[in-house]
Coordinates of C-alpha atoms and ligand atoms in Angstrom, one line a residue:
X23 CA -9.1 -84.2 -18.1
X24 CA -5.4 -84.9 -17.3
X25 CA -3.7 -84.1 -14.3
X26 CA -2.4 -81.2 -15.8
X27 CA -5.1 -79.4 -16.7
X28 CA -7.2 -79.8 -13.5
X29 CA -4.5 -78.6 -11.5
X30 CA -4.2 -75.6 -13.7
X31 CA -7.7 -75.1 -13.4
X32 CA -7.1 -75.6 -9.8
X33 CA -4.3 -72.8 -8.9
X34 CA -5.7 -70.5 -11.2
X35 CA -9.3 -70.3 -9.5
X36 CA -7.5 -70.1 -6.5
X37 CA -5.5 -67.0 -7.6
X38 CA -8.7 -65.3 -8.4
X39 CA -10.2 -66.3 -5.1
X40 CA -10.7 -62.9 -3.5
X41 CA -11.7 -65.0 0.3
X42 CA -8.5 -67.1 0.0
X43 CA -6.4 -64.0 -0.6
X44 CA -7.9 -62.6 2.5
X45 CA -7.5 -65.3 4.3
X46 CA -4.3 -65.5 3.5
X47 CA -2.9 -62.1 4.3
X48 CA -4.2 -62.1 7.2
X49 CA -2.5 -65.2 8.4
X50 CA 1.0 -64.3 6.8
X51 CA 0.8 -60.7 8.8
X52 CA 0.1 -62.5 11.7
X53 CA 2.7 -65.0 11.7
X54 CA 5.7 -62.9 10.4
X55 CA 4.6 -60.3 13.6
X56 CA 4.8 -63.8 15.5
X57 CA 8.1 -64.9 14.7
X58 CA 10.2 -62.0 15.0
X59 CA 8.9 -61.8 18.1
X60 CA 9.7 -65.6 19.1
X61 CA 13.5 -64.6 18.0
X62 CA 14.1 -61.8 19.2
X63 CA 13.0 -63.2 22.2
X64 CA 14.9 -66.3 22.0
X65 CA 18.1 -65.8 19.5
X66 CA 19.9 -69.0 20.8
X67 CA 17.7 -70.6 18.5
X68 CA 19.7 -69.4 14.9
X69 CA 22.1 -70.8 16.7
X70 CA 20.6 -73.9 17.9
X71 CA 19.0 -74.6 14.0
X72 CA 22.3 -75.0 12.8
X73 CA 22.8 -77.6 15.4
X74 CA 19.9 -79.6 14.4
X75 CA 20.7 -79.6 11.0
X76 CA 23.8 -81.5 11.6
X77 CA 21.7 -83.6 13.8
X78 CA 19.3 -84.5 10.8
X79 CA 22.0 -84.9 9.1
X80 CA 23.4 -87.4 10.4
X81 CA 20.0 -88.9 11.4
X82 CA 18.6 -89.4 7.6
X83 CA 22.2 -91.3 7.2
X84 CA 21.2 -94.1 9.7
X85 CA 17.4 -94.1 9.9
X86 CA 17.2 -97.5 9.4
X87 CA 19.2 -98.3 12.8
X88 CA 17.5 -96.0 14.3
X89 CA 14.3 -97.0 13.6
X90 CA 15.3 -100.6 15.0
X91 CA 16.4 -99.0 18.1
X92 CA 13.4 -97.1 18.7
X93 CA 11.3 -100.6 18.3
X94 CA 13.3 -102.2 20.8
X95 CA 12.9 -99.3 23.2
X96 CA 9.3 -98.6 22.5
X97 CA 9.1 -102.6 23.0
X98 CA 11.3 -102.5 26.5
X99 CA 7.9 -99.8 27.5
X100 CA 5.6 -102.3 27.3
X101 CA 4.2 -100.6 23.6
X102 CA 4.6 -102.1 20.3
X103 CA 6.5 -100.9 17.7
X104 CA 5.9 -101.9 14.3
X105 CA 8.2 -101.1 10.4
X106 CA 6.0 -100.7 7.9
X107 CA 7.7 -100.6 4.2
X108 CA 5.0 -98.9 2.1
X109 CA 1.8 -96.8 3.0
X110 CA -0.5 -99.8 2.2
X111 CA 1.6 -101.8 4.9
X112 CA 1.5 -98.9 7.2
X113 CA -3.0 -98.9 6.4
X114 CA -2.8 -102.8 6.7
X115 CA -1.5 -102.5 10.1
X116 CA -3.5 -99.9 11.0
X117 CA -6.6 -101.6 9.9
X118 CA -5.8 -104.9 11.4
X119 CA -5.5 -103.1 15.1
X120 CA -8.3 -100.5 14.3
X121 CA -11.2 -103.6 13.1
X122 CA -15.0 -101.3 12.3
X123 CA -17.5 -99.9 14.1
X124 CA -15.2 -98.1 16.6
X125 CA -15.0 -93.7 17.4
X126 CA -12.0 -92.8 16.8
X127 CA -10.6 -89.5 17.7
X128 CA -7.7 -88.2 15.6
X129 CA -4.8 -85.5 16.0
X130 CA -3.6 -83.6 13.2
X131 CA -0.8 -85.7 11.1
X132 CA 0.7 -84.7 7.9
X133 CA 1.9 -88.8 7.7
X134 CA -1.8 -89.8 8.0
X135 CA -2.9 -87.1 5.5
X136 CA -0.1 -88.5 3.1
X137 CA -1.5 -92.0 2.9
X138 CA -5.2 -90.4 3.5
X139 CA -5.7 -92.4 6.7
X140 CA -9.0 -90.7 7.9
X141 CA -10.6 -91.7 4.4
X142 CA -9.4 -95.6 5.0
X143 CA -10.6 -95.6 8.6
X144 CA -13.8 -94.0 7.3
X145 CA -14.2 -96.7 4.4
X146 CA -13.5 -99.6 7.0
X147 CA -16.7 -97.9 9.0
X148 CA -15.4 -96.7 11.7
X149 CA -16.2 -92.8 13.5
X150 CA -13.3 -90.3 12.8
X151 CA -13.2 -87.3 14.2
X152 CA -10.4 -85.0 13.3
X153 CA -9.7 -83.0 16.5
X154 CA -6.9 -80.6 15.8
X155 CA -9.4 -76.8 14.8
X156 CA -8.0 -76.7 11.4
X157 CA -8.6 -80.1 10.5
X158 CA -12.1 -80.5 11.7
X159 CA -13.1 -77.5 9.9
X160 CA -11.6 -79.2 6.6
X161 CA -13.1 -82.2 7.6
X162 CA -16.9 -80.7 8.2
X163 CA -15.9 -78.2 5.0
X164 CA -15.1 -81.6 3.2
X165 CA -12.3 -79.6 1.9
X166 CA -8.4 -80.6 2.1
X167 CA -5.8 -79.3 4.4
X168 CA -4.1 -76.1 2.7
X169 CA -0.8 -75.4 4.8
X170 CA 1.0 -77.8 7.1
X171 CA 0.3 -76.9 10.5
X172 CA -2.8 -74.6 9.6
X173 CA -4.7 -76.6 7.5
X174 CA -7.5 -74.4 7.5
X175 CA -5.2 -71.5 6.6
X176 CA -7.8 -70.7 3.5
X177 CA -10.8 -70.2 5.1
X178 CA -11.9 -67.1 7.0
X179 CA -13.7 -66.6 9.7
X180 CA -16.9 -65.9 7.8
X181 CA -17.0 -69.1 6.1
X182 CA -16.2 -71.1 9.6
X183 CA -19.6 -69.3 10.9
X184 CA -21.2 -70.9 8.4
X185 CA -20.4 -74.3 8.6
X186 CA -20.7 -74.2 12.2
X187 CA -24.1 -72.7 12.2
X188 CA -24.9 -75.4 10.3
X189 CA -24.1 -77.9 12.1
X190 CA -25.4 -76.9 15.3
X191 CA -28.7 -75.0 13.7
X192 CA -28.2 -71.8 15.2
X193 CA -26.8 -68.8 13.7
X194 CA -23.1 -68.4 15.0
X195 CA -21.3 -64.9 14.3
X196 CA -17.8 -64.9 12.5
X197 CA -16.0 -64.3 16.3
X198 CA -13.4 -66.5 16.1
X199 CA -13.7 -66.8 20.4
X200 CA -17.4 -68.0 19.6
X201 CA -16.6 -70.1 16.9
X202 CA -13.4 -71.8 19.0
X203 CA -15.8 -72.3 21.8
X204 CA -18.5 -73.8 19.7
X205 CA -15.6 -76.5 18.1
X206 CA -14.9 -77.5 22.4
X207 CA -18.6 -78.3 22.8
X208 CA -19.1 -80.0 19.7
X209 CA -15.7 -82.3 20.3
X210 CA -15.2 -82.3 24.1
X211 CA -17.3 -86.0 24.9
X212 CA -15.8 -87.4 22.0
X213 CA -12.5 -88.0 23.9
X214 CA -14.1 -89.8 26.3
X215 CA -16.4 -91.8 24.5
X216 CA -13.8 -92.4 21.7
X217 CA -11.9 -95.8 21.4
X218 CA -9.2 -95.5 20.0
X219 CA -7.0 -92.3 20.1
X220 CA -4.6 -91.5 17.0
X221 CA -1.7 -88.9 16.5
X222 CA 1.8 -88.5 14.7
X223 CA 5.0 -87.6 16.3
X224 CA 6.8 -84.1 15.9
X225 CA 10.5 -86.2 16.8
X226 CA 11.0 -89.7 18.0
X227 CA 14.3 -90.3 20.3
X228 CA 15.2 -93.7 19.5
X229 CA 17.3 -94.4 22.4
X230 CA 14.1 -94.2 24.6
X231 CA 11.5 -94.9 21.9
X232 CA 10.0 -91.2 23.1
X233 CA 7.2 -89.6 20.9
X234 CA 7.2 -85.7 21.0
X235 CA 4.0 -83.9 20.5
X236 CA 4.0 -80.4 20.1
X237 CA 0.5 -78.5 20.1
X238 CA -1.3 -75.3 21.7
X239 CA -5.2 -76.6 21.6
X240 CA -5.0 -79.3 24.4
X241 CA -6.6 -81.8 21.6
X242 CA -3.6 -84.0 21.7
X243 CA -3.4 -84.7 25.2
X244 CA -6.7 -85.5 24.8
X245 CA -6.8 -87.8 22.2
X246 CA -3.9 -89.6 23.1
X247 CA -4.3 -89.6 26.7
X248 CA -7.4 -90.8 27.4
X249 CA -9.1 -93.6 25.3
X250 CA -7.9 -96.9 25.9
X251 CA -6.1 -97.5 22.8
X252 CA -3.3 -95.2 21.3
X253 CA -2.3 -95.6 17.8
X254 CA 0.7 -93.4 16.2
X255 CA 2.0 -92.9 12.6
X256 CA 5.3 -91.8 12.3
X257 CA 7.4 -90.9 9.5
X258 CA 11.2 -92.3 9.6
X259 CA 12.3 -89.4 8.9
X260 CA 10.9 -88.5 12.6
X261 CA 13.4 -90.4 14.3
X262 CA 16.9 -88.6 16.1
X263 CA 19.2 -90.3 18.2
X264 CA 19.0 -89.1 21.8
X265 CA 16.5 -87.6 23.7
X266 CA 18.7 -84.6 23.9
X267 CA 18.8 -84.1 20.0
X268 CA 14.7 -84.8 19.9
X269 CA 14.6 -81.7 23.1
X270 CA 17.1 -79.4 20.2
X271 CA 14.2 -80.6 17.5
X272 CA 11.5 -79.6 18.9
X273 CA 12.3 -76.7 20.5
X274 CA 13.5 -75.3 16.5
X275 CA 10.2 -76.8 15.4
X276 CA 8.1 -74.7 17.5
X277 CA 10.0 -71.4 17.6
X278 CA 10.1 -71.3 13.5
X279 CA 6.9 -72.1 14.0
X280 CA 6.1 -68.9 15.2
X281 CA 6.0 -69.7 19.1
X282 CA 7.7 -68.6 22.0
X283 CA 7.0 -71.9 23.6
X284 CA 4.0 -73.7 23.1
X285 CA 1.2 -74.3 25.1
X286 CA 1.6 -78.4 25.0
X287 CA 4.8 -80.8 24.8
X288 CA 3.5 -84.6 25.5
X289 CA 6.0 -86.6 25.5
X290 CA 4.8 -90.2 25.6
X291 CA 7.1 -93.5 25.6
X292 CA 4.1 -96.9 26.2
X293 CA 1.1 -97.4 27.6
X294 CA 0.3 -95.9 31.2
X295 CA 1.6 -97.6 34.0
X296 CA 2.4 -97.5 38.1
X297 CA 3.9 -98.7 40.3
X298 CA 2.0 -97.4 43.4
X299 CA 0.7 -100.6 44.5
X300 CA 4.3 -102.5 46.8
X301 CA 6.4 -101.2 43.7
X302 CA 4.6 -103.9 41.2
X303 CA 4.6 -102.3 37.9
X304 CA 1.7 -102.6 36.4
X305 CA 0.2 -101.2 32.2
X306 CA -2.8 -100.0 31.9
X307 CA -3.5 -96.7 34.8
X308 CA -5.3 -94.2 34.1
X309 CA -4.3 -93.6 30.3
X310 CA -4.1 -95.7 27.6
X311 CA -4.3 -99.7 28.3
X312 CA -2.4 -99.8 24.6
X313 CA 0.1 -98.1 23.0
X314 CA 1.0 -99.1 18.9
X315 CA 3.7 -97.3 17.3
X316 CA 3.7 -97.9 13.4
X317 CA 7.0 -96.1 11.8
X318 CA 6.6 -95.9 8.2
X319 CA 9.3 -96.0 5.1
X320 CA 7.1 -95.4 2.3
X321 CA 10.1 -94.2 -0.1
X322 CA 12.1 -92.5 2.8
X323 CA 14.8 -94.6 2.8
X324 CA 15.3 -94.6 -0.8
X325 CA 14.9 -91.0 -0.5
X326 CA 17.9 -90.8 1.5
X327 CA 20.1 -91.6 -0.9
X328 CA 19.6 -89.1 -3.1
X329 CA 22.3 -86.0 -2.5
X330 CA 20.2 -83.5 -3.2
X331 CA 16.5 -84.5 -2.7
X332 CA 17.6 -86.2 0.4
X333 CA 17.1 -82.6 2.4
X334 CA 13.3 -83.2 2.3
X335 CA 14.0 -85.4 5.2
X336 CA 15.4 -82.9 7.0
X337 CA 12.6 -80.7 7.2
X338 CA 11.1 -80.2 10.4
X339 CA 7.7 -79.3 8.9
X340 CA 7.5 -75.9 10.9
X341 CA 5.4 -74.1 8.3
X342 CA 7.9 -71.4 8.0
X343 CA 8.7 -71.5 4.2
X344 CA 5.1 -71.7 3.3
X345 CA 4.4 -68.1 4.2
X346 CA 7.9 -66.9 2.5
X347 CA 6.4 -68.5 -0.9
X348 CA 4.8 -66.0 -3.5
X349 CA 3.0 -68.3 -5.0
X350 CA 1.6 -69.9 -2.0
X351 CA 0.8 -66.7 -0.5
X352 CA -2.4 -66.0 -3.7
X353 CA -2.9 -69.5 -3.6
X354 CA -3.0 -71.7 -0.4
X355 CA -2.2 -75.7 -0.9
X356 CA -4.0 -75.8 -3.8
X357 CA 0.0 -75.0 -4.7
X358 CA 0.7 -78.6 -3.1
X359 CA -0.5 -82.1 -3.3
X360 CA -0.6 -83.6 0.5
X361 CA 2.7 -81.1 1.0
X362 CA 3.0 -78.0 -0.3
X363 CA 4.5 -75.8 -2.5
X364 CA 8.2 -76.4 -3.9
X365 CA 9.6 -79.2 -1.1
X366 CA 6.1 -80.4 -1.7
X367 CA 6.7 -81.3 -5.2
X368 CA 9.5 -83.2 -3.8
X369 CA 7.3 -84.9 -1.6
X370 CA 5.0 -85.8 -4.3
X371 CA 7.0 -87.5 -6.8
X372 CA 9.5 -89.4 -4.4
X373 CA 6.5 -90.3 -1.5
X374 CA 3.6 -90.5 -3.1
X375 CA 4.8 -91.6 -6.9
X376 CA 2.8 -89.2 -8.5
X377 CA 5.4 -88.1 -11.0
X378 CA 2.3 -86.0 -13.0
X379 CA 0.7 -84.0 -9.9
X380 CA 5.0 -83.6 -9.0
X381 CA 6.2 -82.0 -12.3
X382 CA 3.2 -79.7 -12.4
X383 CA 4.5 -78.1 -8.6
X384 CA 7.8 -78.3 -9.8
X385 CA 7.3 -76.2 -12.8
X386 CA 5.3 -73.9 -10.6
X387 CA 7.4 -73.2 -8.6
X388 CA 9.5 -69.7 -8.8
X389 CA 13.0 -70.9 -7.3
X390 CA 13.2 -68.1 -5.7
X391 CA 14.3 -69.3 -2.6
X392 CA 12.5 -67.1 -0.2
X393 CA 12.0 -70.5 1.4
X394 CA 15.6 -71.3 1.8
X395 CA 16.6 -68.2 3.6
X396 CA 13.4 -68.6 6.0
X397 CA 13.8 -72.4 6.5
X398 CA 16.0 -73.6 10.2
X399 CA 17.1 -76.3 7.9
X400 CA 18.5 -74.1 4.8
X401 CA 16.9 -76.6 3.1
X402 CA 17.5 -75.5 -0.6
X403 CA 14.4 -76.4 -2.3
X404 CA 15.1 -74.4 -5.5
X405 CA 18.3 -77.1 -5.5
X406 CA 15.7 -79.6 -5.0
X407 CA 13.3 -78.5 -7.8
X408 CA 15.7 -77.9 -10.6
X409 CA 17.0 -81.6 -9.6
X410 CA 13.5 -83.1 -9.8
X411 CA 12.7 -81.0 -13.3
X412 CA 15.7 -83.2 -14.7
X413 CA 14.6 -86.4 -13.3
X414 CA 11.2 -86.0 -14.5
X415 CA 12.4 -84.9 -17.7
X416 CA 14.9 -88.0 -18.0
X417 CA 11.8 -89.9 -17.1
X418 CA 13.5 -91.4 -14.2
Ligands
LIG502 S1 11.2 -76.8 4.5 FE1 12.2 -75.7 6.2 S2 10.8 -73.9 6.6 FE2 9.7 -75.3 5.3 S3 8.5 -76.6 6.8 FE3 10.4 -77.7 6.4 S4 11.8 -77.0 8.0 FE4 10.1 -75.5 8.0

């Protein structure tokens, strides 16, 4: 079967699915209730967005400096920093510092899920455990993440009984306090036990070489905090130029994320060190011994020169538009490749290279633009999508 006709296969059973509907609603009520609030409560930030943008900007325009800045700075913290030029360079790396045999516990990443870095880590034989709620659930459903920051967005709290009944042989109710409860017991030694912790990075200031992570379950902190060895992915696109213009980021990226202010903001610049001991600085405290920073092109930088499909970079990957999108609201990521919905076609042909699974979300999507008036960025994906329709057709 080609491409084509499995993903058509694909979004149509998933517009019939009655549980994914549910699901679904449930979380867009949710969320829009959520955001208005976060708003209203904070209105600075429409203001702030706008500021960002320019910021971004500005940004995509000299990633390529910025990402030699951050090096040296990550370097000048006793870390290492490392460029890879395509997602096999970026798994190559990875691999080479990773070896086999080792737990690993992992943080939610939208760059690992775009170069599928749990399945490479798991082929080299090594223990993953996906950590963020969402993702484990995936990863134990053997499903694939469905929305950006809630990959489990699909699955209701029925079906989560289920798998976690399984897994721990008794019979678990659908009480999502139970079921939350259930994921800390099954997860909680693996931090400690684990070798080698792994995350993304929300925004990078390059001036300081400063990972932001932004996150509500504690799982982060954990994961990057205490094994021995932290490894992060990040996206080129991540980078800003000051630490001030990565505070601006996230602060946009969690509010249009639907949160007042988040539970969790690490922000994490080398390995652990102190200086308690007559002022001799010394790596390696209490947290990690090792801290590897691998910042990843993979078609960014060619991206960039696009003047219209060059505002995928900006995107702060707050979720936002993904609940604005009629077709993503009957159908989950199964509108979406390893991004979703229109930008995610985007993603797909320029990232990825897969013009076939691209056209097919590009030719999906509505351009509406219920995204663009929802998005912090006004990123105008319709723009995008028409633009992409043309290249594809061109054959470029
Ligand atoms: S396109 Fe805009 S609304 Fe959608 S995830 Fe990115 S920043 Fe958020």
């Amino acid at each position: 079967m080609s491409v084509f006709t499995d993903y058509k296969k694909e979004i149509m059973d998933a517009a019939h699915n009655e549980r994914i509907r549910i699901a679904l609603s449930r979380a867009i009520k949710h969320y829009r209730a959520n955001i208005n609030n976060a708003l209203k409560k904070f209105p600075h930030t429409i203001k702030m967005a706008e500021e960002v943008r320019e910021i971004k900007v500005k940004a995509i325009g000299e990633m390529e400096q910025l990402v030699e800045q951050a090096c040296e700075a990550i370097e000048a913290n006793k870390g290492k920093a490392y460029i890879a030029k395509t997602a096999d360079d970026a798994l190559n790396i990875i691999g080479k510092l990773v070896g086999s045999g080792k737990l690993i516990v992992k943080a939610k990443s939208m760059t690992g899920a775009e170069i599928e870095l749990r399945e490479y880590l798991e082929k080299q034989d090594n223990d993953v455990y996906e950590t963020d709620l969402g993702e484990f659930i995936i990863q134990k459903l053997e499903s694939r993440p469905m929305h950006i920051l809630a990959p489990a967005i699909h699955v209701p709290k029925e079906d989560v009984a289920q798998v976690f009944s399984k897994i721990t042989g008794q019979k678990l109710p659908p009480d999502v306090g139970t079921l939350v409860a259930t994921a800390r017991k099954l997860l909680r030694e693996k931090y400690f036990q684990a070798d080698i912790g792994m995350s993304g990075a929300n925004v990078v200031a390059a001036d300081t070489g400063a990972l932001f992570l932004i996150e509500n379950e504690g799982n982060i902190r954990l994961a990057t905090g205490v094994p021995p060895v932290h490894i992060a992915l990040v996206g080129m696109e991540k980078l800003v130029p000051t630490f001030g213009d990565a505070c601006k980021v996230a602060e946009v990226t969690w509010r249009y994320a639907n949160y007042t202010i988040p539970q969790y903001i690490s922000v994490v610049s080398g390995p652990s060190s102190t200086g308690d001991i007559e002022k001799v600085i010394t790596y390696g405290a209490h947290g990690p011994i090792e801290f590897h920073v691998i910042f990843m092109d993979a078609g960014r930088t060619e991206l960039a020169k696009h003047p219209i499909l060059r505002q995928a970079l900006y995107c702060l990957r707050c979720g936002g538009c993904l609940y604005e999108c009629p077709v993503f609201g009957v159908t989950a990521g199964h509108f979406g490749d390893k991004y979703f919905a229109g930008i995610g076609a985007v993603w797909a042909a320029m990232m990825r290279d897969n013009k076939e699974k691209a056209a097919a979300l590009a030719y999906t999507c509505l351009t509406c633009g219920r995204c663009k008036i929802r998005c912090p960025m006004k990123i105008d994906t319709p723009e995008m999508v028409v633009e992409l329709r043309r290249l594809i057709a061109e054959g470029a």
